[in-house]
PDB file of N, CA and C in Angstrom:
ATOM      1  N   UNK A   1     -14.390   4.579  -8.941  1.00 58.00           N
ATOM      2  CA  UNK A   1     -13.302   4.370  -8.019  1.00 58.00           C
ATOM      3  C   UNK A   1     -13.770   3.564  -6.815  1.00 58.00           C
ATOM      4  N   UNK A   2     -14.979   3.819  -6.342  1.00 65.00           N
ATOM      5  CA  UNK A   2     -15.495   3.103  -5.185  1.00 65.00           C
ATOM      6  C   UNK A   2     -15.687   1.624  -5.464  1.00 65.00           C
ATOM      7  N   UNK A   3     -16.049   1.286  -6.718  1.00 74.00           N
ATOM      8  CA  UNK A   3     -16.252  -0.117  -7.067  1.00 74.00           C
ATOM      9  C   UNK A   3     -14.938  -0.886  -6.996  1.00 74.00           C
ATOM     10  N   UNK A   4     -13.860  -0.310  -7.530  1.00 81.00           N
ATOM     11  CA  UNK A   4     -12.557  -0.968  -7.503  1.00 81.00           C
ATOM     12  C   UNK A   4     -12.079  -1.155  -6.067  1.00 81.00           C
ATOM     13  N   UNK A   5     -12.315  -0.156  -5.248  1.00 78.00           N
ATOM     14  CA  UNK A   5     -11.909  -0.241  -3.849  1.00 78.00           C
ATOM     15  C   UNK A   5     -12.657  -1.379  -3.155  1.00 78.00           C
ATOM     16  N   UNK A   6     -13.925  -1.531  -3.457  1.00 78.00           N
ATOM     17  CA  UNK A   6     -14.727  -2.601  -2.855  1.00 78.00           C
ATOM     18  C   UNK A   6     -14.247  -3.973  -3.319  1.00 78.00           C
ATOM     19  N   UNK A   7     -13.865  -4.097  -4.574  1.00 85.00           N
ATOM     20  CA  UNK A   7     -13.372  -5.383  -5.095  1.00 85.00           C
ATOM     21  C   UNK A   7     -12.073  -5.768  -4.406  1.00 85.00           C
ATOM     22  N   UNK A   8     -11.149  -4.815  -4.296  1.00 87.00           N
ATOM     23  CA  UNK A   8      -9.875  -5.108  -3.638  1.00 87.00           C
ATOM     24  C   UNK A   8     -10.076  -5.417  -2.159  1.00 87.00           C
ATOM     25  N   UNK A   9     -11.004  -4.732  -1.530  1.00 81.00           N
ATOM     26  CA  UNK A   9     -11.292  -4.998  -0.119  1.00 81.00           C
ATOM     27  C   UNK A   9     -11.850  -6.408   0.045  1.00 81.00           C
ATOM     28  N   UNK A  10     -12.692  -6.836  -0.869  1.00 83.00           N
ATOM     29  CA  UNK A  10     -13.251  -8.189  -0.801  1.00 83.00           C
ATOM     30  C   UNK A  10     -12.175  -9.250  -1.022  1.00 83.00           C
ATOM     31  N   UNK A  11     -11.289  -9.023  -1.985  1.00 88.00           N
ATOM     32  CA  UNK A  11     -10.194  -9.965  -2.217  1.00 88.00           C
ATOM     33  C   UNK A  11      -9.270 -10.063  -1.008  1.00 88.00           C
ATOM     34  N   UNK A  12      -8.983  -8.937  -0.400  1.00 87.00           N
ATOM     35  CA  UNK A  12      -8.128  -8.943   0.795  1.00 87.00           C
ATOM     36  C   UNK A  12      -8.815  -9.687   1.933  1.00 87.00           C
ATOM     37  N   UNK A  13     -10.138  -9.510   2.061  1.00 87.00           N
ATOM     38  CA  UNK A  13     -10.861 -10.179   3.131  1.00 87.00           C
ATOM     39  C   UNK A  13     -10.866 -11.689   2.921  1.00 87.00           C
ATOM     40  N   UNK A  14     -11.024 -12.138   1.689  1.00 90.00           N
ATOM     41  CA  UNK A  14     -11.037 -13.577   1.414  1.00 90.00           C
ATOM     42  C   UNK A  14      -9.688 -14.199   1.765  1.00 90.00           C
ATOM     43  N   UNK A  15      -8.607 -13.566   1.361  1.00 93.00           N
ATOM     44  CA  UNK A  15      -7.289 -14.126   1.678  1.00 93.00           C
ATOM     45  C   UNK A  15      -7.015 -14.060   3.182  1.00 93.00           C
ATOM     46  N   UNK A  16      -7.425 -12.979   3.823  1.00 91.00           N
ATOM     47  CA  UNK A  16      -7.247 -12.848   5.256  1.00 91.00           C
ATOM     48  C   UNK A  16      -8.048 -13.907   6.006  1.00 91.00           C
ATOM     49  N   UNK A  17      -9.264 -14.155   5.571  1.00 92.00           N
ATOM     50  CA  UNK A  17     -10.092 -15.171   6.222  1.00 92.00           C
ATOM     51  C   UNK A  17      -9.468 -16.554   6.100  1.00 92.00           C
ATOM     52  N   UNK A  18      -8.969 -16.865   4.921  1.00 94.00           N
ATOM     53  CA  UNK A  18      -8.345 -18.171   4.720  1.00 94.00           C
ATOM     54  C   UNK A  18      -7.159 -18.380   5.641  1.00 94.00           C
ATOM     55  N   UNK A  19      -6.328 -17.373   5.721  1.00 95.00           N
ATOM     56  CA  UNK A  19      -5.137 -17.480   6.575  1.00 95.00           C
ATOM     57  C   UNK A  19      -5.527 -17.526   8.043  1.00 95.00           C
ATOM     58  N   UNK A  20      -6.462 -16.672   8.448  1.00 93.00           N
ATOM     59  CA  UNK A  20      -6.811 -16.605   9.867  1.00 93.00           C
ATOM     60  C   UNK A  20      -7.601 -17.817  10.336  1.00 93.00           C
ATOM     61  N   UNK A  21      -8.266 -18.528   9.454  1.00 95.00           N
ATOM     62  CA  UNK A  21      -8.989 -19.743   9.863  1.00 95.00           C
ATOM     63  C   UNK A  21      -8.058 -20.952   9.851  1.00 95.00           C
ATOM     64  N   UNK A  22      -7.195 -21.052   8.866  1.00 96.00           N
ATOM     65  CA  UNK A  22      -6.349 -22.244   8.740  1.00 96.00           C
ATOM     66  C   UNK A  22      -5.169 -22.252   9.709  1.00 96.00           C
ATOM     67  N   UNK A  23      -4.659 -21.099  10.091  1.00 97.00           N
ATOM     68  CA  UNK A  23      -3.497 -21.048  10.977  1.00 97.00           C
ATOM     69  C   UNK A  23      -3.752 -21.715  12.332  1.00 97.00           C
ATOM     70  N   UNK A  24      -4.827 -21.377  13.051  1.00 97.00           N
ATOM     71  CA  UNK A  24      -5.048 -22.058  14.338  1.00 97.00           C
ATOM     72  C   UNK A  24      -5.288 -23.561  14.185  1.00 97.00           C
ATOM     73  N   UNK A  25      -5.913 -23.954  13.090  1.00 97.00           N
ATOM     74  CA  UNK A  25      -6.163 -25.379  12.883  1.00 97.00           C
ATOM     75  C   UNK A  25      -4.842 -26.120  12.717  1.00 97.00           C
ATOM     76  N   UNK A  26      -3.961 -25.613  11.863  1.00 97.00           N
ATOM     77  CA  UNK A  26      -2.668 -26.272  11.661  1.00 97.00           C
ATOM     78  C   UNK A  26      -1.805 -26.247  12.925  1.00 97.00           C
ATOM     79  N   UNK A  27      -1.846 -25.136  13.648  1.00 97.00           N
ATOM     80  CA  UNK A  27      -1.068 -25.070  14.883  1.00 97.00           C
ATOM     81  C   UNK A  27      -1.571 -26.083  15.921  1.00 97.00           C
ATOM     82  N   UNK A  28      -2.868 -26.209  16.043  1.00 97.00           N
ATOM     83  CA  UNK A  28      -3.413 -27.165  17.009  1.00 97.00           C
ATOM     84  C   UNK A  28      -3.164 -28.609  16.565  1.00 97.00           C
ATOM     85  N   UNK A  29      -3.240 -28.866  15.267  1.00 96.00           N
ATOM     86  CA  UNK A  29      -2.940 -30.225  14.784  1.00 96.00           C
ATOM     87  C   UNK A  29      -1.476 -30.559  15.065  1.00 96.00           C
ATOM     88  N   UNK A  30      -0.576 -29.610  14.805  1.00 96.00           N
ATOM     89  CA  UNK A  30       0.841 -29.896  15.074  1.00 96.00           C
ATOM     90  C   UNK A  30       1.093 -30.058  16.582  1.00 96.00           C
ATOM     91  N   UNK A  31       0.406 -29.261  17.417  1.00 96.00           N
ATOM     92  CA  UNK A  31       0.545 -29.428  18.870  1.00 96.00           C
ATOM     93  C   UNK A  31      -0.012 -30.781  19.306  1.00 96.00           C
ATOM     94  N   UNK A  32      -1.140 -31.183  18.733  1.00 95.00           N
ATOM     95  CA  UNK A  32      -1.716 -32.494  19.048  1.00 95.00           C
ATOM     96  C   UNK A  32      -0.812 -33.630  18.613  1.00 95.00           C
ATOM     97  N   UNK A  33      -0.211 -33.506  17.464  1.00 95.00           N
ATOM     98  CA  UNK A  33       0.721 -34.532  16.994  1.00 95.00           C
ATOM     99  C   UNK A  33       1.941 -34.618  17.906  1.00 95.00           C
ATOM    100  N   UNK A  34       2.456 -33.463  18.308  1.00 95.00           N
ATOM    101  CA  UNK A  34       3.609 -33.430  19.206  1.00 95.00           C
ATOM    102  C   UNK A  34       3.271 -34.105  20.538  1.00 95.00           C
ATOM    103  N   UNK A  35       2.111 -33.770  21.100  1.00 95.00           N
ATOM    104  CA  UNK A  35       1.700 -34.372  22.380  1.00 95.00           C
ATOM    105  C   UNK A  35       1.490 -35.872  22.213  1.00 95.00           C
ATOM    106  N   UNK A  36       0.872 -36.287  21.100  1.00 94.00           N
ATOM    107  CA  UNK A  36       0.618 -37.718  20.869  1.00 94.00           C
ATOM    108  C   UNK A  36       1.918 -38.507  20.741  1.00 94.00           C
ATOM    109  N   UNK A  37       2.886 -37.960  20.026  1.00 94.00           N
ATOM    110  CA  UNK A  37       4.127 -38.720  19.809  1.00 94.00           C
ATOM    111  C   UNK A  37       5.022 -38.741  21.050  1.00 94.00           C
ATOM    112  N   UNK A  38       5.056 -37.659  21.799  1.00 94.00           N
ATOM    113  CA  UNK A  38       5.961 -37.610  22.942  1.00 94.00           C
ATOM    114  C   UNK A  38       5.377 -38.243  24.210  1.00 94.00           C
ATOM    115  N   UNK A  39       4.077 -38.139  24.394  1.00 93.00           N
ATOM    116  CA  UNK A  39       3.471 -38.662  25.616  1.00 93.00           C
ATOM    117  C   UNK A  39       2.612 -39.898  25.367  1.00 93.00           C
ATOM    118  N   UNK A  40       2.569 -40.356  24.116  1.00 90.00           N
ATOM    119  CA  UNK A  40       1.825 -41.547  23.717  1.00 90.00           C
ATOM    120  C   UNK A  40       0.374 -41.510  24.211  1.00 90.00           C
ATOM    121  N   UNK A  41      -0.326 -40.402  23.851  1.00 91.00           N
ATOM    122  CA  UNK A  41      -1.741 -40.255  24.199  1.00 91.00           C
ATOM    123  C   UNK A  41      -2.561 -40.148  22.919  1.00 91.00           C
ATOM    124  N   UNK A  42      -3.853 -40.087  23.063  1.00 92.00           N
ATOM    125  CA  UNK A  42      -4.775 -39.955  21.915  1.00 92.00           C
ATOM    126  C   UNK A  42      -5.526 -38.626  22.030  1.00 92.00           C
ATOM    127  N   UNK A  43      -4.838 -37.515  21.907  1.00 92.00           N
ATOM    128  CA  UNK A  43      -5.469 -36.194  22.068  1.00 92.00           C
ATOM    129  C   UNK A  43      -5.562 -35.395  20.774  1.00 92.00           C
ATOM    130  N   UNK A  44      -5.264 -36.025  19.649  1.00 93.00           N
ATOM    131  CA  UNK A  44      -5.285 -35.303  18.375  1.00 93.00           C
ATOM    132  C   UNK A  44      -6.677 -34.747  18.077  1.00 93.00           C
ATOM    133  N   UNK A  45      -7.719 -35.508  18.318  1.00 95.00           N
ATOM    134  CA  UNK A  45      -9.085 -35.058  18.038  1.00 95.00           C
ATOM    135  C   UNK A  45      -9.451 -33.858  18.901  1.00 95.00           C
ATOM    136  N   UNK A  46      -9.055 -33.885  20.163  1.00 96.00           N
ATOM    137  CA  UNK A  46      -9.321 -32.764  21.067  1.00 96.00           C
ATOM    138  C   UNK A  46      -8.647 -31.487  20.553  1.00 96.00           C
ATOM    139  N   UNK A  47      -7.376 -31.591  20.153  1.00 96.00           N
ATOM    140  CA  UNK A  47      -6.661 -30.426  19.636  1.00 96.00           C
ATOM    141  C   UNK A  47      -7.249 -29.955  18.308  1.00 96.00           C
ATOM    142  N   UNK A  48      -7.713 -30.894  17.497  1.00 96.00           N
ATOM    143  CA  UNK A  48      -8.346 -30.522  16.229  1.00 96.00           C
ATOM    144  C   UNK A  48      -9.624 -29.718  16.483  1.00 96.00           C
ATOM    145  N   UNK A  49     -10.437 -30.155  17.432  1.00 97.00           N
ATOM    146  CA  UNK A  49     -11.674 -29.422  17.759  1.00 97.00           C
ATOM    147  C   UNK A  49     -11.359 -28.028  18.290  1.00 97.00           C
ATOM    148  N   UNK A  50     -10.346 -27.924  19.137  1.00 97.00           N
ATOM    149  CA  UNK A  50      -9.954 -26.603  19.648  1.00 97.00           C
ATOM    150  C   UNK A  50      -9.490 -25.706  18.494  1.00 97.00           C
ATOM    151  N   UNK A  51      -8.727 -26.271  17.562  1.00 97.00           N
ATOM    152  CA  UNK A  51      -8.253 -25.499  16.412  1.00 97.00           C
ATOM    153  C   UNK A  51      -9.384 -25.021  15.529  1.00 97.00           C
ATOM    154  N   UNK A  52     -10.369 -25.885  15.298  1.00 97.00           N
ATOM    155  CA  UNK A  52     -11.521 -25.493  14.464  1.00 97.00           C
ATOM    156  C   UNK A  52     -12.320 -24.389  15.150  1.00 97.00           C
ATOM    157  N   UNK A  53     -12.541 -24.517  16.447  1.00 97.00           N
ATOM    158  CA  UNK A  53     -13.282 -23.474  17.171  1.00 97.00           C
ATOM    159  C   UNK A  53     -12.516 -22.156  17.177  1.00 97.00           C
ATOM    160  N   UNK A  54     -11.211 -22.230  17.410  1.00 97.00           N
ATOM    161  CA  UNK A  54     -10.411 -21.004  17.406  1.00 97.00           C
ATOM    162  C   UNK A  54     -10.379 -20.376  16.015  1.00 97.00           C
ATOM    163  N   UNK A  55     -10.259 -21.190  14.984  1.00 96.00           N
ATOM    164  CA  UNK A  55     -10.262 -20.667  13.616  1.00 96.00           C
ATOM    165  C   UNK A  55     -11.590 -20.032  13.251  1.00 96.00           C
ATOM    166  N   UNK A  56     -12.684 -20.642  13.663  1.00 96.00           N
ATOM    167  CA  UNK A  56     -14.005 -20.063  13.398  1.00 96.00           C
ATOM    168  C   UNK A  56     -14.198 -18.736  14.094  1.00 96.00           C
ATOM    169  N   UNK A  57     -13.764 -18.678  15.347  1.00 97.00           N
ATOM    170  CA  UNK A  57     -13.888 -17.423  16.096  1.00 97.00           C
ATOM    171  C   UNK A  57     -13.027 -16.337  15.462  1.00 97.00           C
ATOM    172  N   UNK A  58     -11.812 -16.682  15.103  1.00 96.00           N
ATOM    173  CA  UNK A  58     -10.916 -15.702  14.495  1.00 96.00           C
ATOM    174  C   UNK A  58     -11.432 -15.248  13.128  1.00 96.00           C
ATOM    175  N   UNK A  59     -11.984 -16.169  12.360  1.00 94.00           N
ATOM    176  CA  UNK A  59     -12.561 -15.809  11.063  1.00 94.00           C
ATOM    177  C   UNK A  59     -13.754 -14.876  11.216  1.00 94.00           C
ATOM    178  N   UNK A  60     -14.593 -15.147  12.205  1.00 95.00           N
ATOM    179  CA  UNK A  60     -15.752 -14.287  12.467  1.00 95.00           C
ATOM    180  C   UNK A  60     -15.303 -12.880  12.849  1.00 95.00           C
ATOM    181  N   UNK A  61     -14.332 -12.789  13.745  1.00 96.00           N
ATOM    182  CA  UNK A  61     -13.849 -11.478  14.175  1.00 96.00           C
ATOM    183  C   UNK A  61     -13.202 -10.718  13.019  1.00 96.00           C
ATOM    184  N   UNK A  62     -12.452 -11.421  12.191  1.00 92.00           N
ATOM    185  CA  UNK A  62     -11.802 -10.774  11.044  1.00 92.00           C
ATOM    186  C   UNK A  62     -12.845 -10.240  10.062  1.00 92.00           C
ATOM    187  N   UNK A  63     -13.854 -11.047   9.763  1.00 90.00           N
ATOM    188  CA  UNK A  63     -14.900 -10.609   8.826  1.00 90.00           C
ATOM    189  C   UNK A  63     -15.670  -9.421   9.400  1.00 90.00           C
ATOM    190  N   UNK A  64     -15.993  -9.479  10.682  1.00 93.00           N
ATOM    191  CA  UNK A  64     -16.745  -8.391  11.306  1.00 93.00           C
ATOM    192  C   UNK A  64     -15.946  -7.097  11.273  1.00 93.00           C
ATOM    193  N   UNK A  65     -14.662  -7.173  11.600  1.00 91.00           N
ATOM    194  CA  UNK A  65     -13.835  -5.971  11.598  1.00 91.00           C
ATOM    195  C   UNK A  65     -13.673  -5.407  10.180  1.00 91.00           C
ATOM    196  N   UNK A  66     -13.546  -6.272   9.202  1.00 86.00           N
ATOM    197  CA  UNK A  66     -13.416  -5.816   7.820  1.00 86.00           C
ATOM    198  C   UNK A  66     -14.683  -5.104   7.364  1.00 86.00           C
ATOM    199  N   UNK A  67     -15.843  -5.664   7.699  1.00 87.00           N
ATOM    200  CA  UNK A  67     -17.098  -5.020   7.317  1.00 87.00           C
ATOM    201  C   UNK A  67     -17.287  -3.699   8.042  1.00 87.00           C
ATOM    202  N   UNK A  68     -16.893  -3.621   9.312  1.00 91.00           N
ATOM    203  CA  UNK A  68     -17.032  -2.366  10.047  1.00 91.00           C
ATOM    204  C   UNK A  68     -16.135  -1.280   9.465  1.00 91.00           C
ATOM    205  N   UNK A  69     -14.924  -1.639   9.079  1.00 88.00           N
ATOM    206  CA  UNK A  69     -14.019  -0.667   8.458  1.00 88.00           C
ATOM    207  C   UNK A  69     -14.602  -0.196   7.127  1.00 88.00           C
ATOM    208  N   UNK A  70     -15.162  -1.125   6.355  1.00 84.00           N
ATOM    209  CA  UNK A  70     -15.781  -0.746   5.080  1.00 84.00           C
ATOM    210  C   UNK A  70     -16.961   0.187   5.271  1.00 84.00           C
ATOM    211  N   UNK A  71     -17.792  -0.078   6.281  1.00 91.00           N
ATOM    212  CA  UNK A  71     -18.939   0.788   6.546  1.00 91.00           C
ATOM    213  C   UNK A  71     -18.491   2.177   6.989  1.00 91.00           C
ATOM    214  N   UNK A  72     -17.441   2.248   7.813  1.00 92.00           N
ATOM    215  CA  UNK A  72     -16.936   3.556   8.247  1.00 92.00           C
ATOM    216  C   UNK A  72     -16.409   4.354   7.062  1.00 92.00           C
ATOM    217  N   UNK A  73     -15.685   3.700   6.158  1.00 89.00           N
ATOM    218  CA  UNK A  73     -15.167   4.401   4.984  1.00 89.00           C
ATOM    219  C   UNK A  73     -16.298   4.874   4.081  1.00 89.00           C
ATOM    220  N   UNK A  74     -17.326   4.048   3.907  1.00 89.00           N
ATOM    221  CA  UNK A  74     -18.470   4.458   3.086  1.00 89.00           C
ATOM    222  C   UNK A  74     -19.196   5.628   3.724  1.00 89.00           C
ATOM    223  N   UNK A  75     -19.325   5.629   5.059  1.00 94.00           N
ATOM    224  CA  UNK A  75     -19.973   6.735   5.756  1.00 94.00           C
ATOM    225  C   UNK A  75     -19.174   8.026   5.561  1.00 94.00           C
ATOM    226  N   UNK A  76     -17.851   7.939   5.647  1.00 94.00           N
ATOM    227  CA  UNK A  76     -17.018   9.124   5.428  1.00 94.00           C
ATOM    228  C   UNK A  76     -17.175   9.645   4.010  1.00 94.00           C
ATOM    229  N   UNK A  77     -17.227   8.733   3.028  1.00 91.00           N
ATOM    230  CA  UNK A  77     -17.401   9.153   1.639  1.00 91.00           C
ATOM    231  C   UNK A  77     -18.752   9.825   1.435  1.00 91.00           C
ATOM    232  N   UNK A  78     -19.807   9.286   2.058  1.00 93.00           N
ATOM    233  CA  UNK A  78     -21.136   9.912   1.948  1.00 93.00           C
ATOM    234  C   UNK A  78     -21.139  11.300   2.559  1.00 93.00           C
ATOM    235  N   UNK A  79     -20.516  11.441   3.737  1.00 95.00           N
ATOM    236  CA  UNK A  79     -20.463  12.753   4.383  1.00 95.00           C
ATOM    237  C   UNK A  79     -19.674  13.743   3.534  1.00 95.00           C
ATOM    238  N   UNK A  80     -18.596  13.291   2.918  1.00 93.00           N
ATOM    239  CA  UNK A  80     -17.800  14.159   2.055  1.00 93.00           C
ATOM    240  C   UNK A  80     -18.606  14.607   0.836  1.00 93.00           C
ATOM    241  N   UNK A  81     -19.359  13.676   0.234  1.00 91.00           N
ATOM    242  CA  UNK A  81     -20.203  14.046  -0.911  1.00 91.00           C
ATOM    243  C   UNK A  81     -21.262  15.059  -0.497  1.00 91.00           C
ATOM    244  N   UNK A  82     -21.854  14.874   0.692  1.00 91.00           N
ATOM    245  CA  UNK A  82     -22.857  15.831   1.162  1.00 91.00           C
ATOM    246  C   UNK A  82     -22.239  17.207   1.383  1.00 91.00           C
ATOM    247  N   UNK A  83     -21.032  17.252   1.941  1.00 91.00           N
ATOM    248  CA  UNK A  83     -20.354  18.532   2.145  1.00 91.00           C
ATOM    249  C   UNK A  83     -20.067  19.211   0.812  1.00 91.00           C
ATOM    250  N   UNK A  84     -19.656  18.429  -0.175  1.00 88.00           N
ATOM    251  CA  UNK A  84     -19.377  18.996  -1.492  1.00 88.00           C
ATOM    252  C   UNK A  84     -20.644  19.519  -2.144  1.00 88.00           C
ATOM    253  N   UNK A  85     -21.752  18.816  -1.961  1.00 84.00           N
ATOM    254  CA  UNK A  85     -23.015  19.276  -2.540  1.00 84.00           C
ATOM    255  C   UNK A  85     -23.494  20.547  -1.860  1.00 84.00           C
ATOM    256  N   UNK A  86     -23.249  20.668  -0.554  1.00 83.00           N
ATOM    257  CA  UNK A  86     -23.681  21.867   0.154  1.00 83.00           C
ATOM    258  C   UNK A  86     -22.869  23.089  -0.262  1.00 83.00           C
ATOM    259  N   UNK A  87     -21.586  22.898  -0.541  1.00 82.00           N
ATOM    260  CA  UNK A  87     -20.742  24.027  -0.911  1.00 82.00           C
ATOM    261  C   UNK A  87     -20.775  24.325  -2.404  1.00 82.00           C
ATOM    262  N   UNK A  88     -21.305  23.420  -3.211  1.00 72.00           N
ATOM    263  CA  UNK A  88     -21.366  23.640  -4.659  1.00 72.00           C
ATOM    264  C   UNK A  88     -22.375  24.748  -4.959  1.00 72.00           C
ATOM    265  N   UNK A  89     -22.079  25.580  -5.976  1.00 66.00           N
ATOM    266  CA  UNK A  89     -23.030  26.646  -6.328  1.00 66.00           C
ATOM    267  C   UNK A  89     -24.306  26.060  -6.913  1.00 66.00           C
ATOM    268  N   UNK A  90     -25.396  26.639  -6.537  1.00 64.00           N
ATOM    269  CA  UNK A  90     -26.699  26.187  -7.041  1.00 64.00           C
ATOM    270  C   UNK A  90     -27.148  27.172  -8.108  1.00 64.00           C
ATOM    271  N   UNK A  91     -27.249  26.666  -9.312  1.00 62.00           N
ATOM    272  CA  UNK A  91     -27.578  27.543 -10.431  1.00 62.00           C
ATOM    273  C   UNK A  91     -29.042  27.933 -10.447  1.00 62.00           C
ATOM    274  N   UNK A  92     -29.904  27.115  -9.919  1.00 57.00           N
ATOM    275  CA  UNK A  92     -31.329  27.433  -9.910  1.00 57.00           C
ATOM    276  C   UNK A  92     -31.665  28.507  -8.895  1.00 57.00           C
ATOM    277  N   UNK A  93     -30.855  28.695  -7.868  1.00 58.00           N
ATOM    278  CA  UNK A  93     -31.149  29.635  -6.803  1.00 58.00           C
ATOM    279  C   UNK A  93     -30.689  31.054  -7.138  1.00 58.00           C
ATOM    280  N   UNK A  94     -29.837  31.220  -8.113  1.00 59.00           N
ATOM    281  CA  UNK A  94     -29.316  32.541  -8.465  1.00 59.00           C
ATOM    282  C   UNK A  94     -30.308  33.231  -9.388  1.00 59.00           C
ATOM    283  N   UNK A  95     -30.656  34.475  -9.055  1.00 64.00           N
ATOM    284  CA  UNK A  95     -31.586  35.180  -9.930  1.00 64.00           C
ATOM    285  C   UNK A  95     -30.777  36.023 -10.916  1.00 64.00           C
ATOM    286  N   UNK A  96     -31.026  35.804 -12.176  1.00 69.00           N
ATOM    287  CA  UNK A  96     -30.336  36.534 -13.236  1.00 69.00           C
ATOM    288  C   UNK A  96     -31.366  37.286 -14.059  1.00 69.00           C
ATOM    289  N   UNK A  97     -30.959  38.378 -14.657  1.00 74.00           N
ATOM    290  CA  UNK A  97     -31.918  39.090 -15.514  1.00 74.00           C
ATOM    291  C   UNK A  97     -32.260  38.240 -16.742  1.00 74.00           C
ATOM    292  N   UNK A  98     -33.474  38.454 -17.212  1.00 77.00           N
ATOM    293  CA  UNK A  98     -33.924  37.679 -18.360  1.00 77.00           C
ATOM    294  C   UNK A  98     -33.155  38.115 -19.602  1.00 77.00           C
ATOM    295  N   UNK A  99     -32.660  37.119 -20.333  1.00 79.00           N
ATOM    296  CA  UNK A  99     -31.904  37.395 -21.555  1.00 79.00           C
ATOM    297  C   UNK A  99     -32.885  37.637 -22.696  1.00 79.00           C
ATOM    298  N   UNK A 100     -32.527  38.516 -23.642  1.00 79.00           N
ATOM    299  CA  UNK A 100     -33.414  38.729 -24.782  1.00 79.00           C
ATOM    300  C   UNK A 100     -33.512  37.454 -25.617  1.00 79.00           C
ATOM    301  N   UNK A 101     -34.673  37.263 -26.221  1.00 77.00           N
ATOM    302  CA  UNK A 101     -34.925  36.056 -27.000  1.00 77.00           C
ATOM    303  C   UNK A 101     -34.075  36.055 -28.263  1.00 77.00           C
ATOM    304  N   UNK A 102     -33.576  34.887 -28.618  1.00 79.00           N
ATOM    305  CA  UNK A 102     -32.793  34.748 -29.849  1.00 79.00           C
ATOM    306  C   UNK A 102     -33.638  34.160 -30.977  1.00 79.00           C
ATOM    307  N   UNK A 103     -34.901  33.988 -30.727  1.00 80.00           N
ATOM    308  CA  UNK A 103     -35.783  33.415 -31.739  1.00 80.00           C
ATOM    309  C   UNK A 103     -36.215  34.542 -32.676  1.00 80.00           C
ATOM    310  N   UNK A 104     -36.090  34.282 -33.968  1.00 71.00           N
ATOM    311  CA  UNK A 104     -36.483  35.302 -34.945  1.00 71.00           C
ATOM    312  C   UNK A 104     -37.998  35.399 -35.010  1.00 71.00           C
ATOM    313  N   UNK A 105     -38.416  36.485 -35.528  1.00 67.00           N
ATOM    314  CA  UNK A 105     -39.873  36.676 -35.669  1.00 67.00           C
ATOM    315  C   UNK A 105     -40.424  35.717 -36.684  1.00 67.00           C
ATOM    316  N   UNK A 106     -41.689  35.422 -36.569  1.00 64.00           N
ATOM    317  CA  UNK A 106     -42.309  34.464 -37.477  1.00 64.00           C
ATOM    318  C   UNK A 106     -42.411  35.071 -38.890  1.00 64.00           C
ATOM    319  N   UNK A 107     -42.646  34.229 -39.884  1.00 59.00           N
ATOM    320  CA  UNK A 107     -42.707  34.666 -41.281  1.00 59.00           C
ATOM    321  C   UNK A 107     -43.864  35.597 -41.512  1.00 59.00           C
ATOM    322  N   UNK A 108     -44.972  35.421 -40.822  1.00 56.00           N
ATOM    323  CA  UNK A 108     -46.116  36.287 -40.997  1.00 56.00           C
ATOM    324  C   UNK A 108     -45.827  37.718 -40.577  1.00 56.00           C
ATOM    325  N   UNK A 109     -45.077  37.903 -39.544  1.00 55.00           N
ATOM    326  CA  UNK A 109     -44.789  39.261 -39.084  1.00 55.00           C
ATOM    327  C   UNK A 109     -43.759  39.946 -39.986  1.00 55.00           C
ATOM    328  N   UNK A 110     -42.893  39.167 -40.666  1.00 53.00           N
ATOM    329  CA  UNK A 110     -41.927  39.773 -41.576  1.00 53.00           C
ATOM    330  C   UNK A 110     -42.650  40.290 -42.827  1.00 53.00           C
ATOM    331  N   UNK A 111     -43.674  39.562 -43.241  1.00 51.00           N
ATOM    332  CA  UNK A 111     -44.428  39.980 -44.423  1.00 51.00           C
ATOM    333  C   UNK A 111     -45.175  41.270 -44.179  1.00 51.00           C
ATOM    334  N   UNK A 112     -45.572  41.520 -42.955  1.00 51.00           N
ATOM    335  CA  UNK A 112     -46.309  42.732 -42.650  1.00 51.00           C
ATOM    336  C   UNK A 112     -45.403  43.967 -42.709  1.00 51.00           C
ATOM    337  N   UNK A 113     -44.127  43.790 -42.434  1.00 51.00           N
ATOM    338  CA  UNK A 113     -43.238  44.928 -42.455  1.00 51.00           C
ATOM    339  C   UNK A 113     -42.955  45.405 -43.882  1.00 51.00           C
ATOM    340  N   UNK A 114     -43.010  44.553 -44.876  1.00 46.00           N
ATOM    341  CA  UNK A 114     -42.681  44.941 -46.236  1.00 46.00           C
ATOM    342  C   UNK A 114     -43.755  45.710 -46.864  1.00 46.00           C
TER     343      UNK A 114
END
């Protein structure tokens, strides 16, 4: 179950990263285009650089937060497993009376009885 959860978490992170990196870039390009067409300036490159920097920062923060959430969930699962192991009965620690042997006597000892 943990493996499937990790796969889905990775797929979600990849799609989230793509969206969070590309959105600021496209928004800044469209803002740069708007400024260039309305004010007849050459600021598209400046807006593109701002968009790339903002997208990189947002992608870094998204990846970091996703990994931190994954680590917290794994820590909780480990603690839960430890709690279950502590409360589980330990069969080696219980002292039980010795059971009689189910092994039959050897052939030599049967011959002596006859």
